[in-house]
Coordinates of C-alpha atoms and ligand atoms in Angstrom, one line a residue:
X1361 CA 85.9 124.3 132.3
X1362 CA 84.3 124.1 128.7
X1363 CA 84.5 120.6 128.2
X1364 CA 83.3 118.6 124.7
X1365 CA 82.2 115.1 126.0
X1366 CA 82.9 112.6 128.8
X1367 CA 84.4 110.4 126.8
X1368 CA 88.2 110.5 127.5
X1369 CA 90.1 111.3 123.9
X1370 CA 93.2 109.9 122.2
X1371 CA 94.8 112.0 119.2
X1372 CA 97.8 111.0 117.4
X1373 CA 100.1 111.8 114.2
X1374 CA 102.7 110.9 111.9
X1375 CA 104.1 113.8 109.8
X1376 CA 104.7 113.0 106.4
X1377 CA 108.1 114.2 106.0
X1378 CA 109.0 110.6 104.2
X1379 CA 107.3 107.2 103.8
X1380 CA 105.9 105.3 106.9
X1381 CA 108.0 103.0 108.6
X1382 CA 107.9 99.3 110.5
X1383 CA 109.6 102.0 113.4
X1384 CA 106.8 104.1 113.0
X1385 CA 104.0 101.2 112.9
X1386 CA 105.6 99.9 115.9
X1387 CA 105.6 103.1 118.2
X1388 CA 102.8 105.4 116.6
X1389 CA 100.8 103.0 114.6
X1390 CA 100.0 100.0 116.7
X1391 CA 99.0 102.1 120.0
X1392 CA 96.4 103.7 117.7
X1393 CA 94.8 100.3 116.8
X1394 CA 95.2 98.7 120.3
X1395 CA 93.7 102.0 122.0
X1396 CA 91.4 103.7 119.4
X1397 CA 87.9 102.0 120.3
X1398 CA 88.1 102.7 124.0
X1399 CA 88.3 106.9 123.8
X1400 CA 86.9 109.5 121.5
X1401 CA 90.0 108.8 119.1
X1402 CA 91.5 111.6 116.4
X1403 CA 94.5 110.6 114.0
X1404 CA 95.7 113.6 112.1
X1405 CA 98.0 114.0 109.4
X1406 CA 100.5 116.7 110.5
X1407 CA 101.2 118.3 107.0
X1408 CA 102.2 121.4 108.5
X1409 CA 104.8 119.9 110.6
X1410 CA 106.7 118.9 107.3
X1411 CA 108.1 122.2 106.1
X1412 CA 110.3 122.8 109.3
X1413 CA 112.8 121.0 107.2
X1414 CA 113.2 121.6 103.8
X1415 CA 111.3 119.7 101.7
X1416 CA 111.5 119.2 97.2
X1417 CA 108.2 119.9 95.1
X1418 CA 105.0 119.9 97.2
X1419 CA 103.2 118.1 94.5
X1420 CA 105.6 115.1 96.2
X1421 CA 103.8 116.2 99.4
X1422 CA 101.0 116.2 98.4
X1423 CA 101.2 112.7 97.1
X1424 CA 102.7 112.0 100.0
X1425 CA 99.9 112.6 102.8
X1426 CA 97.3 111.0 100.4
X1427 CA 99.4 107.6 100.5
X1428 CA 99.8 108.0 104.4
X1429 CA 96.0 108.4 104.7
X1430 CA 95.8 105.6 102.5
X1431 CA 97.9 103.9 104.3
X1432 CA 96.7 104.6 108.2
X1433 CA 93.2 103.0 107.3
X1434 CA 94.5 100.3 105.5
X1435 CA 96.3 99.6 108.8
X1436 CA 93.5 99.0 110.8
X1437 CA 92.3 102.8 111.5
X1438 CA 88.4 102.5 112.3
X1439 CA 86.8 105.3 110.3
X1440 CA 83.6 104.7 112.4
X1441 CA 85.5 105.3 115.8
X1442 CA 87.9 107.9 114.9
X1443 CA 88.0 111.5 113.8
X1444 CA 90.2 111.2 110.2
X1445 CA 92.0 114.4 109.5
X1446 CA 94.5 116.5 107.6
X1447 CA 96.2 119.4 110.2
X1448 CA 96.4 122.2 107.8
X1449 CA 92.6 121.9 106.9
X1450 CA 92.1 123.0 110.6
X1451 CA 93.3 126.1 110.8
X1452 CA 92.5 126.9 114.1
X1453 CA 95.6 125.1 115.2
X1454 CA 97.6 127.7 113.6
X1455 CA 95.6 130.5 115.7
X1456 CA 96.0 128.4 119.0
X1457 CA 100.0 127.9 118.0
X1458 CA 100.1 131.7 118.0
X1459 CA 99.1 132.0 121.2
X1460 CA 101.0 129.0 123.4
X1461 CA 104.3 130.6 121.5
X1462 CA 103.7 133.7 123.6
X1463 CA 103.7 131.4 126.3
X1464 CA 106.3 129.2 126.0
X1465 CA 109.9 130.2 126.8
X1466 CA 113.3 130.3 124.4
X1467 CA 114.5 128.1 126.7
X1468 CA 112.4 125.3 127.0
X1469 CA 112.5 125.2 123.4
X1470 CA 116.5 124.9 123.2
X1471 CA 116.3 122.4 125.3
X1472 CA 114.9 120.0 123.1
X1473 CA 116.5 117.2 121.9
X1474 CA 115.0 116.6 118.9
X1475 CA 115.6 120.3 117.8
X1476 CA 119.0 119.9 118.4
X1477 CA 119.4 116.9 116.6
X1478 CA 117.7 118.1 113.6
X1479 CA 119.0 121.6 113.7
X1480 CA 122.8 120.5 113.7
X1481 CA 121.9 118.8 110.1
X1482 CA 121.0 122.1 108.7
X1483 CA 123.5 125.8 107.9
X1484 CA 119.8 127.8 107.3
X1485 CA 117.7 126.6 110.7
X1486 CA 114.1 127.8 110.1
X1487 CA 112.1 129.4 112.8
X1488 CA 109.5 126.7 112.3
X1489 CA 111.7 124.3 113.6
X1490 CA 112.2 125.8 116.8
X1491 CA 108.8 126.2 117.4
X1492 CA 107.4 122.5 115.9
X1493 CA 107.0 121.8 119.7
X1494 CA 104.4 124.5 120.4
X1495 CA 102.3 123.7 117.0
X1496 CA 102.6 119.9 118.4
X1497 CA 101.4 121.0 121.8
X1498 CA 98.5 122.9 120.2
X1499 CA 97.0 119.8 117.9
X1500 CA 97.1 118.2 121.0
X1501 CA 95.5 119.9 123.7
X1502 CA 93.2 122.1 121.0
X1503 CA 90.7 119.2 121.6
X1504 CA 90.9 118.5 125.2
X1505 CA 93.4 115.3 124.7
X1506 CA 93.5 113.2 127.3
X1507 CA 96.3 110.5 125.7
X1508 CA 98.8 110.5 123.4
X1509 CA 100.3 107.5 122.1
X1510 CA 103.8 108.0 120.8
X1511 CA 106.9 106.0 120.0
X1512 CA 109.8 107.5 122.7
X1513 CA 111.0 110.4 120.4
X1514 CA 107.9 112.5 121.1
X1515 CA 107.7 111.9 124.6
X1516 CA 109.4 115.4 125.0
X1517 CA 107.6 116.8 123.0
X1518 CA 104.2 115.6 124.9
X1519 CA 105.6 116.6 128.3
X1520 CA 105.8 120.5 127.2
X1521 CA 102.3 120.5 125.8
X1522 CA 101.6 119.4 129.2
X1523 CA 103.7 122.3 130.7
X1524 CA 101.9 124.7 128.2
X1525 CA 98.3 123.4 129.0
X1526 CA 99.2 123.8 133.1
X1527 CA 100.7 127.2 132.5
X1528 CA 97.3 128.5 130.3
X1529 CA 95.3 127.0 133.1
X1530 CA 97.2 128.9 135.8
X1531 CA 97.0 132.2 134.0
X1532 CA 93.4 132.3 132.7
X1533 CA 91.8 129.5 134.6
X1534 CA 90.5 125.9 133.3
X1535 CA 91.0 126.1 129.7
X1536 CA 93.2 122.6 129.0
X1537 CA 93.0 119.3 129.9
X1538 CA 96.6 118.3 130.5
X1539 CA 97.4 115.6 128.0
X1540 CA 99.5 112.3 129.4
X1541 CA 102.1 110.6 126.8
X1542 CA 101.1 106.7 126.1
X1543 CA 104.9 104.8 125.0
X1544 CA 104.6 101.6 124.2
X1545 CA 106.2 98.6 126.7
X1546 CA 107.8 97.5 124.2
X1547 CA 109.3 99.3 120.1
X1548 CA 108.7 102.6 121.4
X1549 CA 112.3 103.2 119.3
X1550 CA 113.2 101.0 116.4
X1551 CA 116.7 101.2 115.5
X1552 CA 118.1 101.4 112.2
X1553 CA 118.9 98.1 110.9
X1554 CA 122.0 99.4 109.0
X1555 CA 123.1 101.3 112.6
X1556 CA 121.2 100.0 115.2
X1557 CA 122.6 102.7 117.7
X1558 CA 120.2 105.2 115.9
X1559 CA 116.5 105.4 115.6
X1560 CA 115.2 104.3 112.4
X1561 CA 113.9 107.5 110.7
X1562 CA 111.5 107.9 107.9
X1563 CA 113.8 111.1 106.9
X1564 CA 117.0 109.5 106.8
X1565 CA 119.2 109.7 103.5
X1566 CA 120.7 106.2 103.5
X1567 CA 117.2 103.6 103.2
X1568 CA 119.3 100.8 103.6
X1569 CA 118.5 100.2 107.4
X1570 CA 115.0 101.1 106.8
X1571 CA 111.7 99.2 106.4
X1572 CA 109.2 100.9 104.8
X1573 CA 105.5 99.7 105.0
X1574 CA 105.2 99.7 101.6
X1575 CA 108.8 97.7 100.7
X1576 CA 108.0 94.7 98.8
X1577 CA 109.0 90.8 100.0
X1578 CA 112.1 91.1 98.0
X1579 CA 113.5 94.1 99.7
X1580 CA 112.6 93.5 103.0
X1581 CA 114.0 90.4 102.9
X1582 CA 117.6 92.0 101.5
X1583 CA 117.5 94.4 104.2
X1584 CA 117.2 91.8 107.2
X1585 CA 119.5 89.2 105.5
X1586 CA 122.2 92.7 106.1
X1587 CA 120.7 93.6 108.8
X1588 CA 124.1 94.9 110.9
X1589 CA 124.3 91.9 113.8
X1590 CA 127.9 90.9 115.4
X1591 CA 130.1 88.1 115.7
X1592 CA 129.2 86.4 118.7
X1593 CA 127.4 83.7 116.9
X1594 CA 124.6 83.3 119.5
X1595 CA 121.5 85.0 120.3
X1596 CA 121.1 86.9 122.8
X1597 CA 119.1 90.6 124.4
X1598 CA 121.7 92.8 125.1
X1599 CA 121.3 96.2 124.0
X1600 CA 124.3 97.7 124.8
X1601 CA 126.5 94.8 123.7
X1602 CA 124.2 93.4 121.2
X1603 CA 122.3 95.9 120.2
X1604 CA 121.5 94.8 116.2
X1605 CA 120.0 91.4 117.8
X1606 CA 118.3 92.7 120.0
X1607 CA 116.8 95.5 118.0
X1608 CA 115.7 92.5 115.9
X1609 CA 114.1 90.7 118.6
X1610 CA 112.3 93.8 119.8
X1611 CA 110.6 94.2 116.2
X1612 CA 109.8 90.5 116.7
X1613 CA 108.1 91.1 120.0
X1614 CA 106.6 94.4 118.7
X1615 CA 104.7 93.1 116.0
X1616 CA 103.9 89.6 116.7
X1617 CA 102.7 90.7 120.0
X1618 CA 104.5 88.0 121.8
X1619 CA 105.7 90.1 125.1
X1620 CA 109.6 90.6 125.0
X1621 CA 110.7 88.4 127.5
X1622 CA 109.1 85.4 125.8
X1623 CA 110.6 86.2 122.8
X1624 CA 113.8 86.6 124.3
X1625 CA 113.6 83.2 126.0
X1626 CA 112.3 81.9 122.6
X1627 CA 115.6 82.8 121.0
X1628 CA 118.5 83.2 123.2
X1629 CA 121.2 81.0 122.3
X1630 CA 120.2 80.2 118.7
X1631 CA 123.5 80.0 117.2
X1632 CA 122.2 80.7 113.3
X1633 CA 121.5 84.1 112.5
X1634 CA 120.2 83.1 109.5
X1635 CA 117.7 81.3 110.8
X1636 CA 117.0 83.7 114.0
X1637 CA 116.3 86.3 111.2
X1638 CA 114.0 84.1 109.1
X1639 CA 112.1 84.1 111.8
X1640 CA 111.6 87.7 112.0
X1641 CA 110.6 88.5 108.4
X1642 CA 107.9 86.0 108.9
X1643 CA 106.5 88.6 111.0
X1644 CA 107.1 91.1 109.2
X1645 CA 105.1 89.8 106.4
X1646 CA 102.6 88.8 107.9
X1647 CA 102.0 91.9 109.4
X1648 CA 102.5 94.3 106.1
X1649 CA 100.9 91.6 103.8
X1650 CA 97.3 92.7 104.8
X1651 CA 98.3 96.4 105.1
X1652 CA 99.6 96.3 101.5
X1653 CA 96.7 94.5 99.6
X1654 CA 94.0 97.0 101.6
X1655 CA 96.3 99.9 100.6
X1656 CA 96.3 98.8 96.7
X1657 CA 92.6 98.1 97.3
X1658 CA 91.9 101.8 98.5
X1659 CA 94.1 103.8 96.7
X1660 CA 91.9 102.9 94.0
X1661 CA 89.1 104.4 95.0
X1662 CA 88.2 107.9 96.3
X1663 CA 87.4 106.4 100.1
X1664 CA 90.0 108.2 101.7
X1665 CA 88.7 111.5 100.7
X1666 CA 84.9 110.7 102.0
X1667 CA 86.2 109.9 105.5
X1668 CA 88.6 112.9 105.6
X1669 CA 85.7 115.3 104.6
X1670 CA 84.1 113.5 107.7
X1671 CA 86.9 114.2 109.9
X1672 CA 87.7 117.6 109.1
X1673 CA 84.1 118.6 109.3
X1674 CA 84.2 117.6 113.0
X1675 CA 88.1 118.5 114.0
X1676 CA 86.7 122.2 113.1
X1677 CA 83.7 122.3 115.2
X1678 CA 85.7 121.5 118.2
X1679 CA 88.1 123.1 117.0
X1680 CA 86.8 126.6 116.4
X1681 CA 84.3 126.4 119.8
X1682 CA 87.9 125.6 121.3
X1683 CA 89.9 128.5 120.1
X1684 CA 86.9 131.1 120.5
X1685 CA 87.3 130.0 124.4
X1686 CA 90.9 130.6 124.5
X1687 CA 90.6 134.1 122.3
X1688 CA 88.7 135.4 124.8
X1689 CA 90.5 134.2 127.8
X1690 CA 93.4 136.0 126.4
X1691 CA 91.7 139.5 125.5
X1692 CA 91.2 139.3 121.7
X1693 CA 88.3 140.9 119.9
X1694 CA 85.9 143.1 121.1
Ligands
LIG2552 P1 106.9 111.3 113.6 O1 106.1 111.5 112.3 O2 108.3 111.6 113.5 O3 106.6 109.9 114.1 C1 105.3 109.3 114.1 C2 105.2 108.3 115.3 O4 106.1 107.3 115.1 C3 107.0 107.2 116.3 N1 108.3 106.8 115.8 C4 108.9 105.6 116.2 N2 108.5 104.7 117.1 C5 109.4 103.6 117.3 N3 110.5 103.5 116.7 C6 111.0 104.5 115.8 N4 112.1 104.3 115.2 C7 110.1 105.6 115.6 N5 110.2 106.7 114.8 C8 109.1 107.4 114.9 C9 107.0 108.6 116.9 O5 107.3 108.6 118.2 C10 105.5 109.0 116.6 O6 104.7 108.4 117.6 N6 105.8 115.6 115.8 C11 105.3 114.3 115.5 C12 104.0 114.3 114.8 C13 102.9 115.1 115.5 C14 102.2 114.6 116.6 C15 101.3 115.7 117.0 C16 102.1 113.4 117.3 C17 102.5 116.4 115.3 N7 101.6 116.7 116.2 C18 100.5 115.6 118.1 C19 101.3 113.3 118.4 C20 100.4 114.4 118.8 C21 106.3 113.6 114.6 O7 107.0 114.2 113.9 O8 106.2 112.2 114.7

């Protein structure tokens, strides 16, 4: 097997089909940081993901994936360490996509949840949307991925690009590494603080039940005085019966990196919600304070840009040795 390095690889990405959220820190985010100096790590920007739903202007798009750049090194991402890149500027991923489609079945796709979740909100369902799955699985096994760090949503997702590397390999012999999903212990899905039977979604309509990384003090601290709770008037991890507390106590855990069941000891049985969620948006501020003054720091400057020349430079060199493999394999060309 044509193989790029020994050193094992991690790739991730957050499509930027709205603004980054705490949900989004919590289960994309924070793996990247914890994981990214131990493998050959590449964060991507999925731009192409975006249009499988509708989206307004593109200049808003545009705008859009600049800010999350912004905002994924102001987070912590280690330019040094990791290969910084925007999807579309690759376009070898759309050449690979081509490709797994004709190998991946009608079927599998229906069967995915997400899919159906997304496809029920829309009269006109776009092809893209069916086939968002395959272009995932190509980003991800184009560059030999080993791990894939991804809040529980994607896990799906993750296991057909696994399905699609095996079934390549079978046909036309060692072409893939098969890629293993990395969800986190613990925030792998953030509810919505307004319904906390949902996920929190970037791309939801009603922001109420939604921090973004970018909210300021005053509005995060509005949207976890009404976050939804119950009436019990106690503390305690339940998430059936409970599940707005303990969605709460789960963003505690998640970003104060206290593990869950301390945190649940810590708190069960406090009888002031009040003072329960006080608690919680000290964490959250201390984690987004640092975030935000970096991010007005480099969206200032043109830093973002240097390191994603950097990145894209590199993502097509693999890239394009990558897909030249698999064209061949498949009996393309001359
Ligand atoms: P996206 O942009 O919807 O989500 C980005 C990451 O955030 C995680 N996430 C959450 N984690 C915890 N709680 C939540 N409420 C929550 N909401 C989202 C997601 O699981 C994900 O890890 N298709 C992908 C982007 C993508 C990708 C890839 C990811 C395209 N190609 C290749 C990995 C590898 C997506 O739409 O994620």
């Amino acid at each position: 097997m044509y193989m790029e390095n020994t050193e094992k690889r991690l790739l991730s990405g957050l499509q930027p089909s709205g603004e980054l959220t705490i949900g989004n820190y919590c289960g994309g985010i924070r793996q990247f940081l914890e994981y990214q100096k131990e493998y050959d790590s590449f964060l991507f920007v999925p731009d192409m993901h975006t249009i499988t739903v509708p989206q307004g202007d593109p200049k808003l798009i545009q705008e859009r994936i600049r800010r999350f750049a912004n905002l994924y090194l102001a987070c912590g991402l280690d330019p040094a360490n990791c290969t910084f890149y925007i999807q579309s500027e690759v376009p070898a991923v759309n050449q690979l996509a081509w490709i797994l489609e004709c190998h991946t079945y009608m079927g599998e796709l229906s069967r995915m949840t997400q899919f159906k979740a997304k496809s029920e909100k829309q009269t006109n369902v776009g092809c893209g949307l069916f086939t968002y799955p395959v272009l995932m699985a190509a980003d991800i096994i184009l560059y030999d991925s080993n791990v894939v760090p991804v809040g529980a949503d994607q896990k799906q997702h993750v296991e057909l690009a696994r399905d699609i590397a095996e079934r390549m390999n079978h046909k036309y012999g060692d072409l893939f590494v098969v890629p293993e999903p990395i969800i986190p212990k613990v925030g792998a899905k953030i509810k919505d603080l307004q319904d906390p039977t949902k996920k929190m979604s970037k791309s939801a309509e009603d922001t109420s039940g939604i921090i973004f990384l970018l909210d300021n003090e005053a509005t995060i601290k509005k949207k976890i005085n009404r976050a939804v709770t119950d009436n019990d008037g106690y503390v305690a991890f339940d998430e059936e019966k409970k599940p707005g507390i303990s969605n709460l106590i789960t963003l505690y855990s998640a970003l104060s990196g206290t593990p869950l069941q301390q945190a649940i000891d810590r708190f069960t049985g406090w009888e002031r919600y009040g003072d329960f969620k006080k608690e919680v948006l000290e964490v959250i501020y201390e984690t987004l304070r640092p975030v935000q003054a970096e991010y007005e720091r480099l969206s200032k400057s043109d830093y973002v840009d240097e390191v994603l020349d950097r990145g894209r430079d590199r993502a097509n060199e693999i890239a394009n040795r990558k897909y030249d493999l698999v064209r061949r394999a498949v009996g393309f060309g001359r």
